[in-house]
Every structure is written in structure tokens, then in C-alpha cells.
Coordinates of C-alpha atoms in Angstrom, one line a residue:
Chain F
M13 CA 18.0 -23.6 6.0
T14 CA 15.7 -21.4 3.9
A15 CA 17.4 -19.0 1.5
I16 CA 16.7 -15.4 2.2
A17 CA 15.7 -13.0 -0.6
I18 CA 15.4 -9.8 1.5
R19 CA 16.7 -9.0 4.9
T20 CA 16.3 -5.6 6.6
L21 CA 17.5 -4.7 10.0
N22 CA 16.2 -1.5 11.7
L23 CA 15.9 0.1 8.3
S24 CA 14.9 3.7 8.6
R25 CA 14.5 6.6 6.3
N26 CA 13.2 10.1 7.1
F27 CA 12.5 13.1 4.9
G28 CA 13.0 16.1 7.2
N29 CA 10.6 15.6 10.1
V30 CA 8.7 12.8 8.3
Q31 CA 9.7 9.3 9.3
A32 CA 8.8 7.4 6.1
V33 CA 10.3 4.1 7.2
D34 CA 10.8 3.4 10.9
N35 CA 13.1 0.6 12.1
L36 CA 11.8 -1.9 9.6
S37 CA 13.1 -5.4 10.2
L38 CA 12.1 -8.1 7.7
L39 CA 13.2 -11.5 6.6
I40 CA 11.7 -12.6 3.4
P41 CA 12.5 -16.1 2.1
K42 CA 13.2 -16.9 -1.5
G43 CA 10.4 -18.2 -3.7
I44 CA 7.4 -16.6 -2.1
V45 CA 5.1 -13.8 -2.9
F46 CA 5.4 -11.3 0.0
G47 CA 2.6 -8.8 0.3
F48 CA 3.4 -5.4 1.9
L49 CA 0.1 -3.9 3.0
G50 CA -0.4 -0.3 4.1
A51 CA -2.5 2.8 3.5
N52 CA -1.4 5.5 1.1
G53 CA 1.7 7.2 2.4
S54 CA 2.5 4.4 4.9
G55 CA 6.1 3.9 3.5
K56 CA 5.6 1.1 1.0
T57 CA 7.1 2.8 -2.0
T58 CA 9.9 4.3 0.1
T59 CA 10.7 0.8 1.2
I60 CA 10.9 -0.4 -2.4
R61 CA 13.2 2.5 -3.3
L62 CA 15.4 1.7 -0.3
L63 CA 15.6 -2.0 -1.3
L64 CA 16.5 -1.1 -4.9
G65 CA 19.2 1.3 -3.7
L66 CA 17.5 4.3 -5.3
L67 CA 17.4 5.9 -1.9
E68 CA 20.0 5.8 0.9
P69 CA 18.7 4.7 4.3
T70 CA 19.0 7.2 7.2
S71 CA 20.0 4.3 9.4
G72 CA 19.8 0.6 9.6
R73 CA 20.7 -1.7 6.7
A74 CA 19.2 -4.0 4.1
E75 CA 20.4 -6.9 2.0
V76 CA 18.7 -7.9 -1.2
L77 CA 19.7 -11.3 -2.7
G78 CA 22.8 -11.1 -0.4
F79 CA 23.8 -7.6 -1.7
D80 CA 24.0 -4.6 0.6
T81 CA 21.8 -1.8 -0.7
R82 CA 24.3 0.8 0.2
S83 CA 27.4 -0.7 -1.4
H84 CA 26.1 -3.0 -4.1
S85 CA 22.9 -1.3 -5.4
D86 CA 24.1 -1.7 -9.0
K87 CA 24.2 -5.5 -8.5
I88 CA 20.7 -5.5 -6.9
R89 CA 19.3 -3.6 -9.9
Q90 CA 21.1 -6.1 -12.2
C91 CA 19.3 -9.1 -10.7
T92 CA 15.9 -7.7 -10.0
G93 CA 12.9 -6.4 -12.0
A94 CA 10.5 -3.7 -11.0
L95 CA 7.1 -2.4 -11.8
L96 CA 7.0 0.9 -9.8
E97 CA 4.2 3.3 -9.1
H98 CA 3.8 4.0 -12.8
P99 CA 4.1 1.5 -15.7
G100 CA 7.2 3.5 -16.9
L101 CA 6.7 2.6 -20.5
Y102 CA 7.8 4.8 -23.5
E103 CA 4.5 5.6 -25.0
R104 CA 5.9 6.7 -28.4
L105 CA 7.6 3.3 -28.8
S106 CA 5.9 0.1 -29.7
A107 CA 5.4 -2.7 -27.2
E108 CA 8.2 -4.7 -28.8
D109 CA 10.6 -1.7 -28.8
N110 CA 9.9 -1.1 -25.1
L111 CA 10.9 -4.7 -24.3
E112 CA 13.8 -4.5 -26.8
F113 CA 15.2 -1.5 -25.0
Y114 CA 15.1 -3.1 -21.6
G115 CA 16.4 -6.4 -23.1
R116 CA 19.5 -4.5 -24.3
V117 CA 19.7 -2.8 -20.9
W118 CA 20.0 -6.2 -19.3
R119 CA 22.4 -7.3 -22.0
L120 CA 20.3 -10.3 -23.2
P121 CA 21.9 -11.7 -26.3
P122 CA 19.8 -10.8 -29.5
A123 CA 18.5 -14.4 -30.1
K124 CA 17.5 -14.8 -26.4
R125 CA 16.0 -11.3 -26.4
R126 CA 13.8 -12.0 -29.3
S127 CA 12.6 -15.4 -28.0
R128 CA 12.0 -14.0 -24.5
I129 CA 10.0 -11.0 -25.8
K130 CA 7.9 -13.4 -27.9
E131 CA 7.3 -15.7 -25.0
L132 CA 6.3 -13.0 -22.6
L133 CA 4.1 -11.1 -25.1
N134 CA 2.4 -14.4 -26.0
N135 CA 1.8 -15.3 -22.3
M136 CA 0.3 -11.8 -21.7
G137 CA -1.9 -12.0 -24.8
L138 CA -0.1 -9.0 -26.3
W139 CA 1.9 -10.6 -29.2
H140 CA -0.5 -9.5 -31.9
R141 CA -0.2 -5.9 -30.7
R142 CA 3.6 -5.8 -30.5
H143 CA 4.0 -3.2 -33.3
Q144 CA 1.5 -0.8 -31.8
S145 CA 2.7 2.3 -29.8
V146 CA 1.7 1.7 -26.2
G147 CA 0.5 5.3 -25.9
G148 CA -2.9 4.3 -27.2
W149 CA -3.3 1.2 -24.9
S150 CA -5.6 0.8 -22.0
R151 CA -4.1 1.0 -18.5
G152 CA -4.6 -2.8 -18.0
M153 CA -2.6 -3.6 -21.1
K154 CA 0.2 -1.2 -20.1
Q155 CA 0.4 -2.9 -16.7
K156 CA 0.7 -6.3 -18.3
L157 CA 3.4 -5.0 -20.5
A158 CA 5.2 -3.5 -17.5
V159 CA 5.0 -6.9 -15.7
A160 CA 6.5 -8.5 -18.8
R161 CA 9.3 -5.9 -18.8
A162 CA 10.0 -6.7 -15.1
M163 CA 10.2 -10.4 -15.9
L164 CA 12.2 -10.0 -19.2
H165 CA 15.6 -11.0 -17.9
S166 CA 14.2 -13.8 -15.7
P167 CA 15.2 -12.1 -12.4
P168 CA 15.0 -14.1 -9.2
L169 CA 13.2 -11.2 -7.5
I170 CA 10.7 -8.7 -8.7
F171 CA 9.2 -5.7 -7.0
L172 CA 5.6 -4.8 -7.9
D173 CA 4.3 -1.6 -6.5
E174 CA 0.5 -1.6 -6.5
P175 CA 0.2 -3.3 -9.9
T176 CA -3.6 -3.3 -10.0
T177 CA -4.2 0.2 -8.8
G178 CA -6.4 2.2 -11.2
L179 CA -7.5 -0.9 -13.1
D180 CA -11.2 -1.8 -13.5
P181 CA -12.2 -5.0 -11.6
V182 CA -12.1 -7.2 -14.7
A183 CA -8.6 -5.9 -15.8
A184 CA -7.4 -6.2 -12.2
A185 CA -8.6 -9.8 -11.9
A186 CA -7.0 -10.6 -15.3
L187 CA -3.7 -9.2 -14.2
R188 CA -3.8 -11.0 -10.9
D189 CA -4.4 -14.3 -12.8
E190 CA -1.5 -13.5 -15.1
L191 CA 0.7 -12.7 -12.1
Q192 CA -0.3 -15.9 -10.3
E193 CA 0.5 -18.0 -13.4
I194 CA 3.8 -16.3 -14.2
V195 CA 5.0 -16.4 -10.7
A196 CA 4.3 -20.1 -10.5
R197 CA 5.9 -20.8 -13.8
E198 CA 9.1 -18.8 -13.2
G199 CA 9.5 -19.5 -9.5
V200 CA 10.3 -15.9 -8.8
T201 CA 10.3 -14.2 -5.4
V202 CA 7.8 -11.2 -5.5
F203 CA 7.7 -8.2 -3.2
L204 CA 4.2 -6.9 -3.8
T205 CA 2.9 -3.7 -2.3
T206 CA -0.9 -3.3 -2.3
H207 CA -3.8 -2.0 -0.4
N208 CA -6.0 -4.5 -2.1
L209 CA -6.7 -7.2 0.5
V210 CA -8.3 -9.6 -1.9
E211 CA -5.2 -9.4 -4.0
A212 CA -2.9 -10.0 -1.0
E213 CA -5.0 -12.9 0.1
K214 CA -5.0 -14.5 -3.3
L215 CA -1.4 -14.0 -4.2
C216 CA 0.7 -13.9 -1.0
Q217 CA 2.2 -16.6 1.1
Q218 CA 3.4 -14.0 3.6
I219 CA 2.1 -10.6 4.5
G220 CA 3.5 -7.6 6.3
V221 CA 1.4 -4.7 7.5
I222 CA 3.0 -1.2 7.7
R223 CA 1.6 2.0 9.1
Q224 CA 3.4 5.3 9.2
G225 CA 6.7 3.5 8.4
K226 CA 6.4 0.9 11.2
L227 CA 5.9 -2.8 10.6
L228 CA 2.8 -3.7 12.7
A229 CA 2.5 -7.4 11.8
V230 CA 4.0 -10.0 9.6
G231 CA 3.1 -13.6 8.8
H232 CA 1.0 -16.0 6.8
P233 CA -2.5 -14.6 6.1
D234 CA -4.1 -17.5 8.1
D235 CA -1.8 -16.8 11.1
L236 CA -2.6 -13.1 10.9
R237 CA -6.3 -13.8 10.8
A238 CA -6.0 -16.2 13.7
S239 CA -3.9 -13.9 15.9
A240 CA -5.7 -10.6 15.2
G241 CA -9.4 -11.5 15.0
S242 CA -11.7 -13.2 17.5
P243 CA -12.9 -16.7 16.6
R244 CA -16.5 -16.9 15.6
I245 CA -19.3 -19.4 14.8
E246 CA -21.8 -18.8 12.1
I247 CA -25.0 -20.8 12.4
I248 CA -27.6 -20.9 9.6
G249 CA -31.0 -22.1 10.7
R250 CA -34.5 -21.3 12.0
G251 CA -36.1 -20.9 15.4
F252 CA -33.7 -18.4 17.2
T253 CA -36.0 -17.1 19.9
P254 CA -35.1 -14.0 22.0
K255 CA -34.9 -16.2 25.1
L256 CA -32.5 -18.5 23.4
L257 CA -30.3 -15.6 22.2
D258 CA -30.2 -14.2 25.8
W259 CA -29.0 -17.6 27.0
V260 CA -26.2 -17.7 24.3
R261 CA -25.1 -14.2 25.3
S262 CA -24.9 -15.3 28.9
Q263 CA -22.3 -18.0 28.2
P264 CA -18.9 -17.1 29.6
L265 CA -16.9 -17.7 26.3
V266 CA -19.3 -15.6 24.2
S267 CA -18.2 -12.1 23.4
S268 CA -21.2 -11.0 21.2
V269 CA -24.2 -12.3 19.4
D270 CA -25.7 -11.0 16.2
I271 CA -28.8 -12.2 14.4
N272 CA -29.5 -11.5 10.8
G273 CA -32.6 -13.3 9.5
N274 CA -31.7 -17.0 9.7
Q275 CA -28.0 -16.3 10.3
L276 CA -26.7 -16.3 13.8
L277 CA -23.2 -14.9 14.3
I278 CA -21.5 -15.7 17.6
T279 CA -18.1 -14.1 18.4
L280 CA -16.1 -16.0 21.0
L281 CA -13.5 -14.7 23.5
K282 CA -11.2 -17.6 22.5
Q283 CA -11.0 -20.7 20.4
T284 CA -13.4 -23.3 21.7
S285 CA -15.5 -26.2 20.5
A286 CA -18.8 -25.2 19.0
A287 CA -20.4 -28.5 19.8
P288 CA -21.9 -27.7 23.3
L289 CA -23.6 -24.6 22.0
V290 CA -25.0 -26.3 18.9
R291 CA -26.3 -29.2 21.1
V292 CA -28.2 -26.8 23.4
L293 CA -29.7 -24.9 20.3
V294 CA -30.8 -28.2 18.7
Q295 CA -32.4 -29.4 22.0
A296 CA -34.2 -26.0 22.3
G297 CA -35.8 -26.7 18.9
V298 CA -33.6 -24.7 16.5
E299 CA -33.5 -26.2 13.0
I300 CA -29.9 -25.9 12.1
E301 CA -28.9 -26.2 8.4
E302 CA -25.2 -25.2 8.6
V303 CA -22.5 -24.4 11.2
R304 CA -19.3 -22.7 10.2
K305 CA -16.3 -21.9 12.4
G306 CA -14.2 -18.9 11.2
S307 CA -11.9 -16.2 12.1
A308 CA -11.5 -12.5 11.1
T309 CA -11.1 -11.6 7.5
L310 CA -7.9 -10.1 6.3
E311 CA -9.7 -6.9 5.9
E312 CA -10.8 -6.9 9.6
V313 CA -7.2 -7.7 10.6
F314 CA -5.9 -4.8 8.5
L315 CA -8.5 -2.4 9.8
T316 CA -7.9 -3.4 13.4
L317 CA -4.2 -2.9 12.9
M318 CA -4.8 0.5 11.4
E319 CA -6.9 1.5 14.3
V320 CA -4.4 0.5 17.1
P321 CA -3.1 3.7 18.7
Chain H
M26 CA 29.8 1.2 -20.5
I27 CA 30.0 2.0 -24.2
T28 CA 27.4 -0.7 -24.9
D29 CA 25.1 0.9 -22.3
I30 CA 25.6 4.4 -23.8
W31 CA 24.7 2.9 -27.3
T32 CA 21.6 1.3 -25.7
V33 CA 20.4 4.7 -24.4
I34 CA 21.2 6.4 -27.8
W35 CA 19.3 3.6 -29.6
K36 CA 16.2 4.3 -27.4
E37 CA 16.5 8.1 -27.7
W38 CA 16.8 8.0 -31.5
R39 CA 14.0 5.5 -31.8
E40 CA 11.8 7.8 -29.7
L41 CA 12.9 10.9 -31.6
L42 CA 12.7 9.7 -35.1
F43 CA 9.7 7.4 -34.8
Q44 CA 7.5 9.8 -32.9
R45 CA 5.9 10.6 -36.2
G46 CA 5.2 6.9 -36.8
N47 CA 7.1 6.1 -40.0
L48 CA 9.9 7.0 -42.4
R49 CA 7.6 9.5 -44.2
G50 CA 6.9 11.3 -40.9
I51 CA 10.7 11.4 -40.2
V52 CA 11.4 13.0 -43.6
L53 CA 8.6 15.5 -43.2
S54 CA 9.8 16.6 -39.7
L55 CA 13.3 17.3 -41.0
L56 CA 12.2 18.9 -44.3
P57 CA 11.6 22.5 -43.1
S58 CA 15.2 22.8 -41.7
I59 CA 16.7 21.3 -44.8
V60 CA 14.7 23.5 -47.2
L61 CA 15.4 26.7 -45.2
F62 CA 19.1 26.2 -44.5
G63 CA 20.1 23.8 -47.2
I64 CA 18.3 25.3 -50.2
I65 CA 16.9 28.8 -49.7
L66 CA 19.8 30.3 -47.7
P67 CA 22.7 28.9 -49.8
S68 CA 20.9 29.9 -53.1
Q69 CA 20.7 33.5 -51.8
I70 CA 24.3 33.6 -50.4
G71 CA 25.9 32.1 -53.4
R72 CA 29.5 30.9 -53.8
F73 CA 30.4 32.6 -50.5
W74 CA 28.5 29.8 -48.8
A75 CA 31.1 27.2 -49.8
E76 CA 34.3 29.3 -50.2
S77 CA 34.4 31.8 -47.3
G78 CA 36.0 31.0 -43.9
L79 CA 33.2 33.2 -42.4
S80 CA 30.7 30.4 -43.2
L81 CA 32.3 28.6 -40.3
G82 CA 30.0 30.7 -38.1
L83 CA 27.1 28.9 -39.7
W84 CA 28.6 25.5 -39.0
G85 CA 28.8 26.4 -35.4
W86 CA 25.3 27.9 -35.2
L87 CA 23.3 25.4 -37.2
P88 CA 23.5 22.4 -34.7
M89 CA 22.2 24.6 -31.9
L90 CA 18.7 24.7 -33.5
P91 CA 17.9 21.0 -33.3
V92 CA 19.6 20.7 -29.9
T93 CA 17.4 23.4 -28.5
V94 CA 14.3 21.7 -29.8
V95 CA 15.1 18.2 -28.5
I96 CA 17.3 18.4 -25.4
A97 CA 14.6 19.9 -23.0
D98 CA 12.9 16.6 -23.2
A99 CA 15.9 14.6 -22.0
F100 CA 15.2 14.2 -18.3
A101 CA 12.2 16.6 -17.8
G102 CA 10.3 14.5 -20.4
E103 CA 11.2 11.2 -18.6
R104 CA 10.0 12.8 -15.4
E105 CA 6.8 14.2 -16.9
R106 CA 5.9 10.9 -18.5
H107 CA 6.8 8.9 -15.4
T108 CA 9.5 6.8 -17.1
L109 CA 12.4 8.2 -15.1
E110 CA 12.1 6.1 -12.0
T111 CA 11.9 2.8 -14.0
L112 CA 15.0 3.9 -16.0
L113 CA 16.8 4.6 -12.7
A114 CA 15.7 1.2 -11.3
S115 CA 17.6 -0.4 -14.2
P116 CA 21.2 -1.5 -14.0
L117 CA 22.3 1.3 -16.3
S118 CA 25.0 3.4 -14.7
E119 CA 24.5 7.1 -14.1
Q120 CA 27.2 8.0 -16.6
A121 CA 25.7 5.7 -19.3
I122 CA 22.3 7.4 -19.0
L123 CA 23.8 10.9 -19.0
F124 CA 26.3 10.3 -21.9
G125 CA 23.6 8.4 -23.8
K126 CA 21.2 11.3 -23.6
V127 CA 23.8 13.9 -24.5
G128 CA 25.3 11.6 -27.3
A129 CA 21.9 11.0 -28.8
V130 CA 21.1 14.7 -29.2
V131 CA 24.6 15.7 -30.3
G132 CA 24.6 12.9 -32.8
Y133 CA 21.2 13.9 -34.2
A134 CA 22.1 17.6 -34.4
W135 CA 25.5 16.9 -35.9
V136 CA 24.2 14.5 -38.6
L137 CA 21.4 17.0 -39.4
T138 CA 23.9 19.8 -39.8
L139 CA 26.1 17.7 -42.1
I140 CA 23.0 16.8 -44.2
I141 CA 22.1 20.5 -44.4
L142 CA 25.6 21.6 -45.4
L143 CA 25.7 18.8 -48.0
V144 CA 22.4 19.9 -49.5
G145 CA 23.6 23.5 -49.3
L146 CA 26.7 22.6 -51.3
V147 CA 24.6 20.9 -54.0
T148 CA 22.3 23.9 -54.1
V149 CA 25.3 26.3 -54.5
N150 CA 26.7 24.2 -57.2
F151 CA 23.3 23.9 -59.0
V152 CA 22.5 27.7 -58.8
H153 CA 25.9 29.4 -58.8
G154 CA 28.4 26.7 -60.0
H155 CA 28.2 27.7 -63.7
G156 CA 29.6 24.3 -64.6
K157 CA 32.5 24.4 -62.2
L158 CA 32.5 22.1 -59.1
L159 CA 32.5 24.0 -55.9
L160 CA 33.6 22.2 -52.7
Y161 CA 34.2 23.2 -49.2
P162 CA 38.0 23.8 -48.6
V163 CA 39.3 20.9 -46.5
T164 CA 40.3 23.2 -43.6
I165 CA 36.7 24.6 -43.5
L166 CA 35.2 21.1 -43.8
L167 CA 37.3 19.7 -41.0
G168 CA 37.2 22.8 -38.8
G169 CA 33.5 23.1 -39.3
M170 CA 32.7 19.5 -38.5
V171 CA 34.6 19.8 -35.2
L172 CA 33.1 23.2 -34.4
A173 CA 29.6 21.8 -35.1
L174 CA 30.3 18.9 -32.8
L175 CA 31.6 21.2 -30.0
T176 CA 28.7 23.7 -30.2
A177 CA 26.2 20.9 -30.2
T178 CA 27.8 19.4 -27.2
L179 CA 27.9 22.8 -25.4
L180 CA 24.2 23.4 -25.8
A181 CA 23.3 19.7 -25.2
T182 CA 25.1 19.7 -21.9
I183 CA 23.6 23.0 -20.8
G184 CA 20.2 21.6 -21.9
V185 CA 20.8 18.4 -19.8
I186 CA 21.6 20.4 -16.7
V187 CA 18.5 22.5 -17.2
S188 CA 16.4 19.4 -18.0
L189 CA 17.7 17.6 -14.9
R190 CA 16.4 20.5 -12.7
S191 CA 13.1 21.0 -14.4
A192 CA 9.8 19.5 -13.4
T193 CA 8.3 19.7 -16.9
V194 CA 9.5 19.8 -20.5
K195 CA 7.8 23.3 -20.9
Q196 CA 9.8 24.7 -18.0
A197 CA 13.0 23.2 -19.4
A198 CA 12.3 24.5 -22.9
Q199 CA 11.7 28.0 -21.5
Q200 CA 14.8 28.1 -19.5
L201 CA 16.8 26.7 -22.4
A202 CA 15.5 29.3 -24.7
F203 CA 16.7 32.0 -22.3
A204 CA 20.1 30.3 -22.1
S205 CA 20.5 30.1 -25.8
I206 CA 19.5 33.7 -26.2
A207 CA 22.0 34.6 -23.5
L208 CA 24.7 32.6 -25.2
T209 CA 24.1 34.4 -28.5
W210 CA 23.5 38.0 -27.4
I211 CA 25.6 38.4 -24.2
P212 CA 28.9 38.3 -26.0
L213 CA 27.7 40.9 -28.5
F214 CA 26.2 43.2 -25.9
G215 CA 29.2 42.6 -23.7
F216 CA 31.5 43.7 -26.4
G217 CA 29.5 46.8 -27.0
L218 CA 29.7 47.7 -23.3
L219 CA 33.5 47.6 -23.3
P220 CA 35.4 51.0 -23.5
T221 CA 35.9 52.1 -27.1
K222 CA 39.7 52.0 -26.8
L223 CA 39.5 48.4 -25.6
Q224 CA 37.1 47.4 -28.4
A225 CA 39.4 48.9 -31.0
S226 CA 42.5 47.2 -29.5
L227 CA 40.6 43.8 -29.4
L228 CA 39.5 44.2 -33.0
E229 CA 43.0 45.1 -34.1
S230 CA 44.4 42.0 -32.3
V231 CA 41.9 39.8 -34.0
N232 CA 42.6 41.3 -37.4
N233 CA 46.3 40.9 -36.9
A234 CA 46.1 37.4 -35.5
N235 CA 46.6 34.3 -37.5
N236 CA 43.1 33.2 -38.3
T237 CA 43.9 29.5 -38.1
Q238 CA 45.5 30.0 -34.7
L239 CA 42.6 32.0 -33.5
F240 CA 40.1 29.3 -34.7
L241 CA 42.1 26.5 -33.0
I242 CA 42.2 28.5 -29.7
S243 CA 38.4 29.0 -29.9
L244 CA 38.0 25.2 -30.5
F245 CA 40.2 24.5 -27.5
V246 CA 38.3 26.9 -25.2
L247 CA 35.0 25.4 -26.4
A248 CA 36.2 21.9 -25.7
V249 CA 37.4 22.9 -22.2
V250 CA 34.0 24.5 -21.5
D251 CA 32.2 21.4 -22.8
V252 CA 34.2 19.1 -20.5
G253 CA 33.6 21.4 -17.6
L254 CA 29.9 21.4 -18.2
L255 CA 29.8 17.6 -18.6
L256 CA 31.5 17.2 -15.3
A257 CA 29.0 19.6 -13.7
A258 CA 26.1 17.5 -15.2
M259 CA 27.7 14.3 -13.8
A260 CA 27.9 15.9 -10.4
R261 CA 24.3 16.9 -10.6
F262 CA 23.1 13.5 -11.9
K263 CA 22.6 11.3 -8.8
R264 CA 19.9 8.6 -8.6
S265 CA 18.8 9.5 -5.1
R266 CA 18.5 13.2 -5.9
L267 CA 16.5 12.6 -9.1
I268 CA 14.1 10.2 -7.3
L269 CA 13.3 13.0 -4.8
D270 CA 13.1 15.9 -7.3

């Protein structure tokens, strides 16, 4: 049986008339990176606050690492790490002092604290800057340090709330790589909120999509793509005549046909073999260089879910 | 919990003392208070500084200055610099965070007061000693140390309550300035507003009372008020409330 890191059952939280989280039921196994996708104000941060026991749910319940968020929130905070909306670093302190403080908070013995701080700062490429006040650092460096802080006590679960927001593309890619490496090395479960779909696709083994507090879909990125988007065939070649395109459009399983130079994009109503279509096109004189079968991108899945009334 | 309180105090002192970067910065930041209250004032007041029981008023008043300057930052500063939520997401208990914040400021103000009073004693001896060693009488020394601790705690706790409710450090500092002005002037104005007969009878009672007894009662009242305010601060300090503020 797979061990469960996070379990929520009809978890809800409202602020006055605003339903921030609405009957959220989730089951997240240990050892994976779970991506929680949603637009701004969709309830991602409130969910993290509920899971950390920083907010009480209006109704429903949640368990994190087997601890109830209402009755054992202190234990949850003891065995999790978090990078929340802001890096949360003390800018007047040095990088080393920031980690030293949280190392003391998590009661790491002095020798362990020192070696762990060195290890993490080295891994993040920040060791040579350890005596600098973090106030003068770039946002990317601060985010790296905040990730190191979240990992300091080697927690089995960490919460990362939009860790690459506000970073330039290079810094974001660098942080993603660091995250991927560190997650693989430490075998930690990650609850990651983001609205960056590339990030979600690259890092996550499971994805949940939330809108206005409601969970709309959850599953492996490939499953989400397969379930939400129509299958399609992309054919690269020459010789697509208008008559031929009309014939393709008339086929019963074809939903739409788009031509863009020498690229023909056929959207199908359901999964089917591309071979009969390709055979007809070849017989009609089309010079085919490449045929690719695909499904919707995660971005298309996300946008489709956001548009559903 | 004691370990956690010390952890918070460690962080607060580190932030407070090293915000100027190094030891020279720390000394420079403390120098004006030490020069003004440890050298200029005692050299003008003379032997009275060390020998009179009335100097106890100074022991009670001095720690209020550093507390007023620092305490506004306690929670409003964490909120303003977006470090509060991360701190609340740590396993530190609410009491450890609160007592650590109060303890750090009280400790800072108390130690600074003792340094100023020590420098003041050296100054008085140097300027007015005429070869004879002047020392604080033991009763004044002990009473003054306790009084300094209690007044620092009083203002620090009021400051924490104000800081917990303020969105910014500026707002907290303004409210705290009003509070400290009120603390200083309301008793004086209030006394002036009393009927003349009552004023006279109160003054007579004070004059006739045993000074030590009166001082001890004042310390007790101050301690009770401190405990009451700490309990009020604990009631106000709730993670879920702070997250939403």
C-alpha cells in the first residue's frame, strides 16, 4: 500500500462570503512532487496555510504525515519545511545566520547544524556568500536560500508556494534545476503551487488543478493531457492541395484541419490510428517527411479547465 | 520552551546589534545614549546621582528609551518585511515567539541601562569624588535594578500589543510614542485635576509613609500590571489571527 503524505476530505475554508477552498479532497502519496495549479486567488496559498495548521478549516478535515491539522498542527510544522509566498529571510542577517536561526528552531545539534548548512549552501552555490547580508542579494539567490532553509532539517515533506514567481527566466530555470536535483537526492515529498505550466510539467509526478477553491482535475500530467485534450496528428510534408484538405475534413473521425505552410494539423474526435489517413495522403502525392501523434499540452488542459463554466 | 525563547532572543539580538554591520557600528549606535545619560547628566547632577533615593526615578525611566525605539519593530517589522508567516510556519510555540520578542527587548534595555548607570558612577567619581569612592547604596542598586526591569517589561509588553495590531513599523512607533507620552503625563495631569484637599492629603500620606514600604508596593503594583499585560499579549497572539491581519 502506498504511504500517504497528505489526505484532505471535503476541506473547506471561507472568509466571509468568499469560499477560498471548497470541499477539497486530495490524496497525495509520499515521495512525489505534487503540483497544485491555479490562477491567482484560486485558493492555493490558503490550502497550504490550512495544511500547515496556520488557518483552521471552516469544515472538513486534513491530515499531513498522519497528523490532523486541527489537533496536531505543531507536529506538522515540526516535520515539514515551507517556502511561502515570500522568501521570509531576515535581510539584516547573513545567509549563514538565517540558516543558523532556523537550525536552532528545529533543534539541530550544533555539529549537525554546521555540516548541514555547509552542505546546503554548497549545493546551492551560495557557500562563498555565506557571510553577506541577504538584503543585498538578487531575488533568485534569496529564493535558493529560502529553499535551503526549507530543507535544512531534512523534512519528509516541503511546501513550496510559487517558488519561481518574480524570477527572470534564467534564474527560474536554475532554481528549477536545483529543486529537481535536491528533491531527487533527498527523496522528499513536495507540495508545489505554481501557475507556471512548464515548471509543473518538468517537476511534478501528479498535478491538481484548482479554480475558485474547487479541485477541477487531478492526475499524472500525461493522463490529464489525454483526458482533457483531443488527440491530434501533425504531418510535415509538401503537396497538401485544397481538394485533399476537403477530403480529410470530410472524414468522420476528424474534428478540424489546420494548414500552416508545410505543417498539417489534424484534430481527431477520438484516439484512432493515423495509418489510413497517411496512406491516402501518400497515394494522393503528398511528400510526407514526418508524422507525429500527440495530445493537448498541459497549458491547453489548464486553459480548458479554467474556461469550463 | 526555554531553549526556544533563547533562540528567538538570539535572533532578535543578532538583528538588533548587527544591523550596523560590525562591532564598531554597534558601539557607535549605543554611544549617544551613553554619553548623554552616562557622562553629561551625572557630571551636572553630581554626588546626588549616586547617593539620593530620588535617582531611582531615573533607573525606572532610562530603560523606557531603548524599549520605545526597538519594540515597535517586533511584529510590525516582521509583517512589513514578510518574515512573519515563515516564522509562524515554524515549530516555535506562540509563547516562545512572544516571550522571546519581549525578553530580547527587555534584556537589551536593561543591560544598556546598567551600562549607563555604571558609566554614570565612574563619571561622578571622576568629577565629584574628590578622592573618595562613591557607590550606589545597596538598596538603591537592588531596587533600581528591579525597577528598571519592571518598567522595561511594562513598555515592552505594551509595545508588543501595539506592534501585533499594526500593519507597519511606522504605525506601531507612532502609537507607541502616544502610549509612552500618556504613561508619563497622564499621572501628572491626573494628579493636578484632583481636588486640592485630596492632593494635599495624598502628598501628606506619601510624606508620612515609609519610603521603603512605598517603593516595594510600587514594585508589586508594577509587577502585577506587567503580568496582566503579558497575559493580554498572549491572548492576542494567535497564529490564525496574525496570518489574516
